[in-house]
């Protein structure tokens, strides 16, 4: 997994901060033109052939950060024109991803390579284990790529680890084969297969796979003050900012949001409903039920494992239930979900109660543009306190545990967790699908309640996080303990938060 601390992530953050500052100052149309030359000054060493090429790449990145698909933009377009259109835009545009071919390295097809660490050893296990006799050894092993079938046995058997695999990062990261090369050798996304897990965006070392930001749209509503703008932040957000409960709410209000809802409240409602649904399904005789809060997983089932469709819980996501509460309190408000997930943008486009979806990267840029230090905020007195289990939705196993503690009879439960929809995770899904369809016989210990998270580790490891997994989980645990309390009935939460 590509570490979040890299140059591409820093440039993305820099662009978002500059756009936000210009917009708050009322100078986006006038100032956006200068962003490429500010980021790539004349004296800076070029990454590509020259600084002018580097600036052109930055110009395209700025367009994506203003919410536009690069594929639809003319080569000679003016940033000011697209800034004006962005400020007039009524809603986000499909799809949520865009590919910058100018940045794509057009990586060669995944293959194996012998490095200088090869000792030309007497045992020659690479040669002996090659099923296609593609390896010859003359003081140094060589691979005939015309014969190689990329089985990897040579790499597995080399005692010096002298053979390495050269992958195409975005293709290797995609669990559903939605990314392939076009006729020019550059990558393209097949949206009829894509589940919007965001793995390609996170793993591309050239930053060519980009999400289209909705930050300009949200700031416009904040500045217009025509309707109240409501922030709804996911439990995973706590793992990204070293804050205690209450501080993040005040930071969002200082950034311009009129009110704030913690989506863990919606998670409590979701867990209550899923527990009830699971009991009803088991009583009815269903073989199994899966959770439904991860929209990337739900789309994966719809497109790639149809045998599991009937098993997916009919319960909506925590984002939906929180938006429902926000709209109940103010039907005319603008709802903005904030989380680590690209797939939530896809879900938001289909949910009439959710107007916009911001990533943690975008909210971090917004805080920096407004010079807001989250950890310096007061806790305040109006802090909603969801259950600990609601907040723990953010990590793998958390949803399952939240449902479990709400069951009347846990003896009926046979749980399982799919922690990440990589290629192995998709294989597990298909196995469960075959069990449900009868192609594979059920066993006494076959799971009947399955939690599925598209991101390994859960939402705290989403494609738009700003902190890495282990530290994020530790921070989430601190956040949960700081606001811990006993289970609260979801109906009570609804009543208290709507008053």
Tab-separated table of C-alpha atoms in Angstrom:
chain	number	residue	atom	x	y	z
A	1	UNK	CA	0.000	0.000	0.000
A	2	UNK	CA	1.373	3.386	-1.012
A	3	UNK	CA	2.143	5.484	2.066
A	4	UNK	CA	0.033	8.620	2.392
A	5	UNK	CA	3.177	10.668	3.040
A	6	UNK	CA	4.250	11.262	-0.543
A	7	UNK	CA	4.761	14.118	-2.995
A	8	UNK	CA	1.538	13.469	-4.925
A	9	UNK	CA	-0.553	13.739	-1.734
A	10	UNK	CA	1.238	16.953	-0.738
A	11	UNK	CA	0.594	18.567	-4.128
A	12	UNK	CA	-3.065	17.545	-3.966
A	13	UNK	CA	-3.383	19.145	-0.520
A	14	UNK	CA	-1.570	22.286	-1.691
A	15	UNK	CA	-3.939	22.722	-4.635
A	16	UNK	CA	-7.037	22.243	-2.470
A	17	UNK	CA	-5.791	24.773	0.106
A	18	UNK	CA	-5.025	27.364	-2.586
A	19	UNK	CA	-8.451	26.917	-4.206
A	20	UNK	CA	-10.220	27.247	-0.852
A	21	UNK	CA	-8.268	30.386	0.101
A	22	UNK	CA	-9.004	32.036	-3.235
A	23	UNK	CA	-12.687	31.172	-3.022
A	24	UNK	CA	-13.110	32.473	0.528
A	25	UNK	CA	-11.359	35.685	-0.572
A	26	UNK	CA	-13.757	35.979	-3.525
A	27	UNK	CA	-10.879	35.703	-6.024
A	28	UNK	CA	-11.187	32.169	-7.399
A	29	UNK	CA	-11.825	33.197	-11.011
A	30	UNK	CA	-9.038	35.781	-10.977
A	31	UNK	CA	-6.469	33.810	-9.026
A	32	UNK	CA	-6.853	30.202	-10.157
A	33	UNK	CA	-4.814	30.899	-13.305
A	34	UNK	CA	-1.686	31.494	-11.209
A	35	UNK	CA	-1.782	28.283	-9.162
A	36	UNK	CA	0.380	26.198	-11.581
A	37	UNK	CA	3.189	28.765	-11.705
A	38	UNK	CA	3.036	29.272	-7.924
A	39	UNK	CA	3.444	25.528	-7.313
A	40	UNK	CA	6.062	25.162	-10.081
A	41	UNK	CA	8.215	28.328	-9.982
A	42	UNK	CA	10.807	28.985	-12.690
A	43	UNK	CA	13.840	28.023	-10.612
A	44	UNK	CA	12.383	24.692	-9.509
A	45	UNK	CA	13.901	21.538	-10.986
A	46	UNK	CA	11.457	19.965	-13.397
A	47	UNK	CA	10.012	16.483	-12.862
A	48	UNK	CA	9.320	15.898	-16.549
A	49	UNK	CA	10.931	17.452	-19.605
A	50	UNK	CA	10.540	21.064	-18.435
A	51	UNK	CA	8.698	23.201	-15.882
A	52	UNK	CA	6.136	24.187	-18.513
A	53	UNK	CA	5.111	20.561	-18.889
A	54	UNK	CA	4.973	20.281	-15.097
A	55	UNK	CA	2.722	23.343	-14.958
A	56	UNK	CA	0.388	21.851	-17.538
A	57	UNK	CA	0.004	18.751	-15.373
A	58	UNK	CA	-0.740	20.964	-12.358
A	59	UNK	CA	-3.306	22.871	-14.439
A	60	UNK	CA	-5.134	19.620	-15.124
A	61	UNK	CA	-4.963	18.676	-11.454
A	62	UNK	CA	-6.524	22.030	-10.555
A	63	UNK	CA	-9.433	21.265	-12.900
A	64	UNK	CA	-10.080	17.950	-11.118
A	65	UNK	CA	-9.913	19.690	-7.730
A	66	UNK	CA	-12.581	22.073	-8.993
A	67	UNK	CA	-14.770	19.072	-9.796
A	68	UNK	CA	-14.260	18.518	-13.525
A	69	UNK	CA	-13.555	15.390	-15.578
A	70	UNK	CA	-10.212	15.884	-17.324
A	71	UNK	CA	-11.349	13.725	-20.236
A	72	UNK	CA	-14.020	16.318	-21.146
A	73	UNK	CA	-11.743	19.380	-21.017
A	74	UNK	CA	-10.256	21.043	-24.098
A	75	UNK	CA	-6.463	21.366	-24.221
A	76	UNK	CA	-6.544	25.157	-24.455
A	77	UNK	CA	-9.179	25.697	-21.770
A	78	UNK	CA	-8.792	28.568	-19.308
A	79	UNK	CA	-8.882	27.760	-15.618
A	80	UNK	CA	-10.872	30.947	-14.970
A	81	UNK	CA	-13.664	29.750	-17.280
A	82	UNK	CA	-13.945	26.441	-15.468
A	83	UNK	CA	-13.778	28.172	-12.095
A	84	UNK	CA	-16.755	30.292	-13.152
A	85	UNK	CA	-18.662	27.187	-14.266
A	86	UNK	CA	-17.842	25.445	-11.000
A	87	UNK	CA	-19.252	28.370	-9.022
A	88	UNK	CA	-22.465	28.144	-11.062
A	89	UNK	CA	-22.766	24.354	-10.895
A	90	UNK	CA	-25.973	23.081	-9.284
A	91	UNK	CA	-24.801	19.564	-8.440
A	92	UNK	CA	-21.744	17.285	-8.752
A	93	UNK	CA	-21.068	15.612	-12.080
A	94	UNK	CA	-20.625	11.920	-12.869
A	95	UNK	CA	-18.319	10.021	-12.530
A	96	UNK	CA	-16.372	10.644	-9.311
A	97	UNK	CA	-13.026	9.639	-10.820
A	98	UNK	CA	-11.037	11.107	-13.677
A	99	UNK	CA	-7.809	9.879	-15.283
A	100	UNK	CA	-5.024	12.302	-16.163
A	101	UNK	CA	-3.326	10.602	-19.093
A	102	UNK	CA	-0.581	13.229	-19.191
A	103	UNK	CA	0.477	12.120	-15.708
A	104	UNK	CA	0.000	8.381	-16.317
A	105	UNK	CA	3.354	6.641	-16.752
A	106	UNK	CA	1.868	4.087	-19.159
A	107	UNK	CA	3.543	1.407	-17.040
A	108	UNK	CA	4.673	-1.682	-18.910
A	109	UNK	CA	2.621	-4.816	-18.412
A	110	UNK	CA	3.232	-6.522	-15.083
A	111	UNK	CA	6.257	-8.820	-15.301
A	112	UNK	CA	9.157	-10.390	-13.374
A	113	UNK	CA	12.733	-9.142	-13.481
A	114	UNK	CA	16.056	-10.584	-12.334
A	115	UNK	CA	18.091	-8.073	-10.308
A	116	UNK	CA	21.842	-7.822	-9.704
A	117	UNK	CA	21.362	-9.746	-6.472
A	118	UNK	CA	21.302	-12.952	-8.546
A	119	UNK	CA	24.301	-15.181	-7.686
A	120	UNK	CA	23.944	-17.632	-10.562
A	121	UNK	CA	23.797	-20.329	-7.917
A	122	UNK	CA	24.396	-24.040	-8.531
A	123	UNK	CA	20.925	-25.046	-7.275
A	124	UNK	CA	19.167	-22.854	-9.855
A	125	UNK	CA	15.695	-23.260	-8.295
A	126	UNK	CA	14.322	-20.491	-10.515
A	127	UNK	CA	15.189	-22.463	-13.643
A	128	UNK	CA	14.148	-25.841	-12.256
A	129	UNK	CA	10.725	-24.615	-11.095
A	130	UNK	CA	9.827	-22.644	-14.231
A	131	UNK	CA	6.961	-24.512	-15.964
A	132	UNK	CA	7.688	-22.908	-19.360
A	133	UNK	CA	11.504	-23.184	-19.358
A	134	UNK	CA	11.663	-19.403	-19.710
A	135	UNK	CA	14.809	-19.052	-17.572
A	136	UNK	CA	18.390	-19.586	-18.618
A	137	UNK	CA	21.410	-19.195	-16.339
A	138	UNK	CA	24.878	-18.129	-17.445
A	139	UNK	CA	26.479	-16.677	-14.315
A	140	UNK	CA	23.243	-14.681	-14.068
A	141	UNK	CA	19.632	-15.736	-14.584
A	142	UNK	CA	17.699	-14.319	-17.520
A	143	UNK	CA	13.950	-14.463	-18.204
A	144	UNK	CA	12.658	-14.865	-21.755
A	145	UNK	CA	9.529	-12.710	-21.629
A	146	UNK	CA	8.152	-14.345	-24.766
A	147	UNK	CA	7.888	-17.626	-22.831
A	148	UNK	CA	7.133	-16.278	-19.330
A	149	UNK	CA	3.540	-16.681	-18.101
A	150	UNK	CA	4.042	-14.564	-14.944
A	151	UNK	CA	3.381	-17.459	-12.564
A	152	UNK	CA	5.895	-16.084	-10.049
A	153	UNK	CA	7.459	-19.464	-9.151
A	154	UNK	CA	10.934	-18.159	-9.914
A	155	UNK	CA	10.516	-15.318	-7.429
A	156	UNK	CA	9.093	-17.638	-4.766
A	157	UNK	CA	11.967	-20.091	-5.053
A	158	UNK	CA	14.962	-17.737	-5.332
A	159	UNK	CA	16.983	-18.007	-2.084
A	160	UNK	CA	18.506	-14.549	-2.604
A	161	UNK	CA	15.184	-12.792	-3.355
A	162	UNK	CA	16.905	-11.644	-6.518
A	163	UNK	CA	13.782	-11.833	-8.683
A	164	UNK	CA	11.143	-9.149	-8.249
A	165	UNK	CA	7.730	-8.487	-9.675
A	166	UNK	CA	7.242	-5.194	-11.514
A	167	UNK	CA	3.506	-4.487	-11.188
A	168	UNK	CA	1.180	-1.952	-12.751
A	169	UNK	CA	0.077	-0.446	-9.410
A	170	UNK	CA	-3.435	0.680	-10.340
A	171	UNK	CA	-4.266	-2.543	-12.193
A	172	UNK	CA	-2.841	-4.669	-9.384
A	173	UNK	CA	-4.839	-2.718	-6.782
A	174	UNK	CA	-8.183	-3.000	-8.584
A	175	UNK	CA	-10.055	-6.024	-7.174
A	176	UNK	CA	-12.569	-6.270	-10.021
A	177	UNK	CA	-10.502	-5.788	-13.190
A	178	UNK	CA	-12.008	-2.393	-13.975
A	179	UNK	CA	-8.692	-0.872	-15.094
A	180	UNK	CA	-6.898	-1.699	-18.332
A	181	UNK	CA	-4.717	-0.044	-20.946
A	182	UNK	CA	-6.113	1.786	-23.950
A	183	UNK	CA	-4.552	1.767	-27.409
A	184	UNK	CA	-1.944	4.333	-26.277
A	185	UNK	CA	-0.856	2.232	-23.304
A	186	UNK	CA	-2.467	4.539	-20.752
A	187	UNK	CA	-4.909	3.328	-18.141
A	188	UNK	CA	-8.665	3.685	-18.423
A	189	UNK	CA	-11.517	2.847	-16.059
A	190	UNK	CA	-14.464	0.697	-17.058
A	191	UNK	CA	-17.236	2.213	-14.948
A	192	UNK	CA	-19.527	-0.733	-15.686
A	193	UNK	CA	-17.140	-2.787	-13.499
A	194	UNK	CA	-15.807	-0.145	-11.091
A	195	UNK	CA	-16.969	-0.348	-7.454
A	196	UNK	CA	-15.336	2.999	-6.515
A	197	UNK	CA	-13.192	1.460	-3.792
A	198	UNK	CA	-10.538	4.085	-4.559
A	199	UNK	CA	-7.644	1.622	-4.550
A	200	UNK	CA	-6.371	2.819	-7.933
A	201	UNK	CA	-6.414	6.441	-6.769
A	202	UNK	CA	-4.502	5.560	-3.614
A	203	UNK	CA	-1.924	3.276	-5.271
A	204	UNK	CA	-1.016	5.211	-8.438
A	205	UNK	CA	2.451	6.663	-7.706
A	206	UNK	CA	1.983	9.300	-10.410
A	207	UNK	CA	-1.311	10.616	-9.055
A	208	UNK	CA	-2.943	10.019	-12.431
A	209	UNK	CA	-6.121	8.547	-10.917
A	210	UNK	CA	-7.912	11.504	-9.363
A	211	UNK	CA	-11.152	12.052	-7.493
A	212	UNK	CA	-13.231	15.053	-8.530
A	213	UNK	CA	-13.552	17.385	-5.578
A	214	UNK	CA	-16.832	18.900	-4.366
A	215	UNK	CA	-15.082	21.430	-2.129
A	216	UNK	CA	-15.832	24.417	-4.388
A	217	UNK	CA	-19.547	23.546	-4.315
A	218	UNK	CA	-19.664	23.282	-0.524
A	219	UNK	CA	-17.732	26.523	0.049
A	220	UNK	CA	-20.115	28.312	-2.324
A	221	UNK	CA	-23.104	27.288	-0.212
A	222	UNK	CA	-21.282	28.274	2.987
A	223	UNK	CA	-20.532	31.728	1.574
A	224	UNK	CA	-23.967	32.318	0.021
A	225	UNK	CA	-25.744	31.668	3.351
A	226	UNK	CA	-29.031	31.083	1.495
A	227	UNK	CA	-29.581	27.738	3.197
A	228	UNK	CA	-28.049	26.191	6.287
A	229	UNK	CA	-25.104	23.925	5.498
A	230	UNK	CA	-24.955	20.855	7.728
A	231	UNK	CA	-21.815	18.763	8.199
A	232	UNK	CA	-22.183	15.036	8.860
A	233	UNK	CA	-18.864	13.470	9.782
A	234	UNK	CA	-18.129	9.744	9.794
A	235	UNK	CA	-16.708	8.032	12.898
A	236	UNK	CA	-13.513	7.392	10.934
A	237	UNK	CA	-12.850	11.135	10.935
A	238	UNK	CA	-11.817	10.958	14.583
A	239	UNK	CA	-8.893	8.759	13.633
A	240	UNK	CA	-7.527	11.445	11.349
A	241	UNK	CA	-7.430	14.434	13.701
A	242	UNK	CA	-6.022	14.198	17.204
A	243	UNK	CA	-9.150	15.586	18.814
A	244	UNK	CA	-11.473	14.612	21.637
A	245	UNK	CA	-15.252	14.507	21.144
A	246	UNK	CA	-16.600	18.024	20.682
A	247	UNK	CA	-13.487	19.613	19.231
A	248	UNK	CA	-14.129	18.459	15.687
A	249	UNK	CA	-17.713	19.770	15.830
A	250	UNK	CA	-16.477	23.229	16.832
A	251	UNK	CA	-13.784	23.167	14.138
A	252	UNK	CA	-16.447	22.507	11.490
A	253	UNK	CA	-18.637	25.301	12.829
A	254	UNK	CA	-15.686	27.694	12.750
A	255	UNK	CA	-15.090	26.618	9.160
A	256	UNK	CA	-18.575	27.869	8.291
A	257	UNK	CA	-20.958	24.944	8.781
A	258	UNK	CA	-24.191	25.895	10.540
A	259	UNK	CA	-24.618	22.630	12.428
A	260	UNK	CA	-22.828	19.315	12.818
A	261	UNK	CA	-23.977	15.711	13.143
A	262	UNK	CA	-21.766	12.771	14.022
A	263	UNK	CA	-22.623	9.892	11.676
A	264	UNK	CA	-22.072	7.427	14.524
A	265	UNK	CA	-25.628	8.407	15.510
A	266	UNK	CA	-26.765	7.022	12.150
A	267	UNK	CA	-24.566	3.982	12.757
A	268	UNK	CA	-26.517	3.240	15.939
A	269	UNK	CA	-29.751	3.361	13.979
A	270	UNK	CA	-28.196	1.144	11.294
A	271	UNK	CA	-27.029	-1.436	13.865
A	272	UNK	CA	-30.457	-1.547	15.532
A	273	UNK	CA	-32.146	-2.158	12.197
A	274	UNK	CA	-29.638	-4.767	11.028
A	275	UNK	CA	-29.932	-6.707	14.287
A	276	UNK	CA	-33.701	-6.825	13.921
A	277	UNK	CA	-33.459	-7.733	10.236
A	278	UNK	CA	-30.964	-10.521	10.938
A	279	UNK	CA	-33.249	-12.090	13.542
A	280	UNK	CA	-36.197	-11.908	11.138
A	281	UNK	CA	-34.182	-13.438	8.298
A	282	UNK	CA	-32.944	-16.333	10.425
A	283	UNK	CA	-36.448	-16.999	11.709
A	284	UNK	CA	-37.645	-17.039	8.107
A	285	UNK	CA	-34.964	-19.585	7.184
A	286	UNK	CA	-32.496	-17.482	5.181
A	287	UNK	CA	-29.023	-18.962	4.804
A	288	UNK	CA	-27.071	-15.799	5.518
A	289	UNK	CA	-27.127	-12.008	5.672
A	290	UNK	CA	-24.343	-9.531	4.971
A	291	UNK	CA	-23.952	-5.991	6.266
A	292	UNK	CA	-24.786	-3.104	3.953
A	293	UNK	CA	-23.058	0.021	5.280
A	294	UNK	CA	-20.091	-0.209	2.846
A	295	UNK	CA	-21.354	1.088	-0.492
A	296	UNK	CA	-18.287	-0.186	-2.386
A	297	UNK	CA	-19.144	-3.693	-1.181
A	298	UNK	CA	-22.827	-3.325	-2.120
A	299	UNK	CA	-21.838	-2.262	-5.628
A	300	UNK	CA	-19.380	-5.173	-5.832
A	301	UNK	CA	-22.245	-7.581	-5.178
A	302	UNK	CA	-24.528	-5.864	-7.677
A	303	UNK	CA	-21.944	-6.016	-10.468
A	304	UNK	CA	-19.783	-9.036	-9.716
A	305	UNK	CA	-21.453	-11.435	-7.259
A	306	UNK	CA	-25.179	-11.398	-8.100
A	307	UNK	CA	-25.660	-14.662	-6.193
A	308	UNK	CA	-25.315	-12.627	-2.974
A	309	UNK	CA	-27.793	-9.870	-3.840
A	310	UNK	CA	-30.618	-11.323	-1.796
A	311	UNK	CA	-28.298	-11.682	1.208
A	312	UNK	CA	-27.321	-8.005	1.448
A	313	UNK	CA	-29.129	-6.293	4.311
A	314	UNK	CA	-31.925	-3.985	3.237
A	315	UNK	CA	-30.878	-1.538	5.958
A	316	UNK	CA	-29.558	1.772	4.624
A	317	UNK	CA	-26.157	3.208	5.534
A	318	UNK	CA	-25.291	5.385	8.568
A	319	UNK	CA	-24.799	8.301	6.159
A	320	UNK	CA	-28.389	7.971	4.984
A	321	UNK	CA	-29.907	7.787	8.465
A	322	UNK	CA	-27.886	10.780	9.658
A	323	UNK	CA	-28.990	12.789	6.619
A	324	UNK	CA	-32.554	11.744	7.410
A	325	UNK	CA	-32.196	13.219	10.909
A	326	UNK	CA	-30.628	16.412	9.540
A	327	UNK	CA	-33.385	16.883	6.960
A	328	UNK	CA	-36.026	16.209	9.606
A	329	UNK	CA	-34.560	18.992	11.742
A	330	UNK	CA	-34.316	21.357	8.728
A	331	UNK	CA	-35.872	20.133	5.452
A	332	UNK	CA	-34.238	22.950	3.463
A	333	UNK	CA	-30.669	22.373	4.681
A	334	UNK	CA	-27.667	21.379	2.566
A	335	UNK	CA	-26.249	18.082	3.851
A	336	UNK	CA	-22.512	17.429	3.498
A	337	UNK	CA	-21.111	14.017	4.422
A	338	UNK	CA	-17.432	13.985	5.419
A	339	UNK	CA	-15.536	10.713	5.328
A	340	UNK	CA	-12.610	8.708	3.969
A	341	UNK	CA	-14.489	7.022	1.156
A	342	UNK	CA	-14.773	7.477	-2.611
A	343	UNK	CA	-17.737	5.087	-2.869
A	344	UNK	CA	-19.780	7.377	-0.612
A	345	UNK	CA	-19.725	9.928	-3.419
A	346	UNK	CA	-21.376	7.345	-5.639
A	347	UNK	CA	-23.913	6.613	-2.917
A	348	UNK	CA	-24.469	10.339	-2.332
A	349	UNK	CA	-25.400	10.891	-5.983
A	350	UNK	CA	-28.159	8.310	-5.596
A	351	UNK	CA	-29.445	9.504	-2.199
A	352	UNK	CA	-31.795	12.493	-2.349
A	353	UNK	CA	-31.047	13.285	1.286
A	354	UNK	CA	-27.288	13.733	0.714
A	355	UNK	CA	-26.271	16.828	-1.235
A	356	UNK	CA	-22.465	16.662	-1.170
A	357	UNK	CA	-19.671	14.367	-0.031
A	358	UNK	CA	-16.266	15.668	1.066
A	359	UNK	CA	-13.184	13.592	1.774
A	360	UNK	CA	-10.962	13.907	4.815
A	361	UNK	CA	-8.310	15.352	2.511
A	362	UNK	CA	-10.698	18.114	1.500
A	363	UNK	CA	-11.815	18.955	5.033
A	364	UNK	CA	-8.160	19.020	6.103
A	365	UNK	CA	-7.446	21.504	3.296
A	366	UNK	CA	-10.468	23.566	4.353
A	367	UNK	CA	-9.160	23.751	7.923
A	368	UNK	CA	-5.717	24.801	6.690
A	369	UNK	CA	-7.207	27.453	4.411
A	370	UNK	CA	-9.135	28.890	7.371
A	371	UNK	CA	-6.139	28.389	9.722
A	372	UNK	CA	-8.163	26.178	12.065
A	373	UNK	CA	-6.317	23.938	14.520
A	374	UNK	CA	-8.724	21.152	15.480
A	375	UNK	CA	-6.848	20.241	18.651
A	376	UNK	CA	-7.060	23.857	19.885
A	377	UNK	CA	-10.861	23.951	19.768
A	378	UNK	CA	-13.087	24.071	22.836
A	379	UNK	CA	-15.097	20.943	23.535
A	380	UNK	CA	-18.341	22.860	23.963
A	381	UNK	CA	-21.528	21.792	25.670
A	382	UNK	CA	-23.695	20.632	22.765
A	383	UNK	CA	-21.973	17.324	22.063
A	384	UNK	CA	-24.041	14.401	20.760
A	385	UNK	CA	-22.854	11.164	22.297
A	386	UNK	CA	-23.547	8.058	20.226
A	387	UNK	CA	-22.685	4.611	21.501
A	388	UNK	CA	-19.152	3.272	21.467
A	389	UNK	CA	-20.276	0.570	19.063
A	390	UNK	CA	-21.616	3.231	16.697
A	391	UNK	CA	-18.252	4.941	16.605
A	392	UNK	CA	-16.494	1.599	16.139
A	393	UNK	CA	-18.261	1.141	12.780
A	394	UNK	CA	-15.104	2.791	11.463
A	395	UNK	CA	-12.884	-0.272	11.888
A	396	UNK	CA	-13.058	-3.834	10.642
A	397	UNK	CA	-15.240	-6.008	12.869
A	398	UNK	CA	-16.972	-2.992	14.385
A	399	UNK	CA	-20.242	-3.357	12.487
A	400	UNK	CA	-20.485	-7.045	13.341
A	401	UNK	CA	-19.885	-6.322	17.020
A	402	UNK	CA	-22.482	-3.533	17.021
A	403	UNK	CA	-25.105	-5.882	15.583
A	404	UNK	CA	-24.109	-8.716	17.908
A	405	UNK	CA	-24.635	-6.757	21.133
A	406	UNK	CA	-28.115	-5.813	19.956
A	407	UNK	CA	-29.270	-9.387	19.297
A	408	UNK	CA	-31.767	-10.911	21.693
A	409	UNK	CA	-30.229	-14.364	21.225
A	410	UNK	CA	-26.555	-14.479	20.223
A	411	UNK	CA	-26.568	-18.273	20.047
A	412	UNK	CA	-28.039	-18.069	16.534
A	413	UNK	CA	-25.048	-16.034	15.368
A	414	UNK	CA	-22.234	-17.530	13.262
A	415	UNK	CA	-20.162	-14.475	12.337
A	416	UNK	CA	-17.507	-13.831	9.701
A	417	UNK	CA	-15.553	-10.772	8.579
A	418	UNK	CA	-14.162	-10.023	5.127
A	419	UNK	CA	-11.507	-7.437	5.917
A	420	UNK	CA	-10.856	-5.723	2.601
A	421	UNK	CA	-12.044	-6.337	-0.944
A	422	UNK	CA	-8.749	-7.078	-2.598
A	423	UNK	CA	-8.619	-9.948	-5.064
A	424	UNK	CA	-8.601	-12.461	-2.187
A	425	UNK	CA	-11.568	-10.717	-0.585
A	426	UNK	CA	-13.510	-10.876	-3.841
A	427	UNK	CA	-12.737	-14.608	-4.053
A	428	UNK	CA	-14.237	-15.069	-0.566
A	429	UNK	CA	-17.329	-13.160	-1.638
A	430	UNK	CA	-17.788	-15.425	-4.638
A	431	UNK	CA	-17.441	-18.463	-2.392
A	432	UNK	CA	-20.241	-17.169	-0.159
A	433	UNK	CA	-22.262	-16.482	-3.287
A	434	UNK	CA	-21.873	-20.095	-4.404
A	435	UNK	CA	-22.899	-21.257	-0.928
A	436	UNK	CA	-26.038	-19.181	-1.107
A	437	UNK	CA	-26.890	-20.416	-4.610
A	438	UNK	CA	-26.342	-24.048	-3.604
A	439	UNK	CA	-23.299	-24.636	-5.812
A	440	UNK	CA	-21.262	-25.270	-2.662
A	441	UNK	CA	-23.013	-27.202	0.126
A	442	UNK	CA	-23.504	-25.471	3.478
A	443	UNK	CA	-21.695	-26.789	6.541
A	444	UNK	CA	-22.811	-26.556	10.175
A	445	UNK	CA	-20.243	-23.810	10.785
A	446	UNK	CA	-21.018	-21.805	7.622
A	447	UNK	CA	-21.319	-18.120	8.663
A	448	UNK	CA	-24.787	-16.598	8.655
A	449	UNK	CA	-23.837	-12.969	9.373
A	450	UNK	CA	-20.973	-11.554	7.327
A	451	UNK	CA	-19.446	-8.114	7.718
A	452	UNK	CA	-17.752	-6.838	4.568
A	453	UNK	CA	-15.484	-3.800	4.368
A	454	UNK	CA	-13.951	-2.786	1.042
A	455	UNK	CA	-10.935	-1.227	2.778
A	456	UNK	CA	-8.584	-3.427	4.779
A	457	UNK	CA	-8.845	-2.313	8.389
A	458	UNK	CA	-12.185	-0.634	7.764
A	459	UNK	CA	-13.100	2.976	7.000
A	460	UNK	CA	-10.073	4.215	8.938
A	461	UNK	CA	-8.006	2.931	5.980
A	462	UNK	CA	-10.129	4.512	3.250
A	463	UNK	CA	-8.593	5.924	0.043
A	464	UNK	CA	-8.900	9.549	1.211
A	465	UNK	CA	-7.418	9.342	4.693
A	466	UNK	CA	-4.657	11.591	5.993
A	467	UNK	CA	-3.289	9.188	8.644
A	468	UNK	CA	-2.046	5.626	8.201
A	469	UNK	CA	-3.856	2.546	9.519
A	470	UNK	CA	-2.126	1.677	12.845
A	471	UNK	CA	-1.994	5.258	14.096
A	472	UNK	CA	-5.531	5.883	12.859
A	473	UNK	CA	-6.894	2.874	14.746
A	474	UNK	CA	-5.092	3.923	17.926
A	475	UNK	CA	-6.546	7.415	17.652
A	476	UNK	CA	-10.038	6.029	17.004
A	477	UNK	CA	-9.765	3.873	20.139
A	478	UNK	CA	-8.873	6.972	22.170
A	479	UNK	CA	-11.796	8.856	20.665
A	480	UNK	CA	-14.241	6.043	21.421
A	481	UNK	CA	-13.059	5.741	25.030
A	482	UNK	CA	-13.271	9.507	25.525
A	483	UNK	CA	-16.969	9.483	24.673
A	484	UNK	CA	-17.883	5.989	25.855
A	485	UNK	CA	-21.301	5.263	27.308
A	486	UNK	CA	-23.744	2.405	27.451
A	487	UNK	CA	-25.957	1.388	24.518
A	488	UNK	CA	-28.720	3.887	23.755
A	489	UNK	CA	-31.829	2.888	21.906
A	490	UNK	CA	-31.895	4.392	18.412
A	491	UNK	CA	-35.402	5.777	18.926
A	492	UNK	CA	-34.164	7.703	21.954
A	493	UNK	CA	-31.281	9.107	19.888
A	494	UNK	CA	-33.701	10.214	17.184
A	495	UNK	CA	-35.895	11.982	19.719
A	496	UNK	CA	-33.017	13.705	21.514
A	497	UNK	CA	-31.209	14.871	18.370
A	498	UNK	CA	-34.339	16.215	16.650
A	499	UNK	CA	-35.411	18.385	19.548
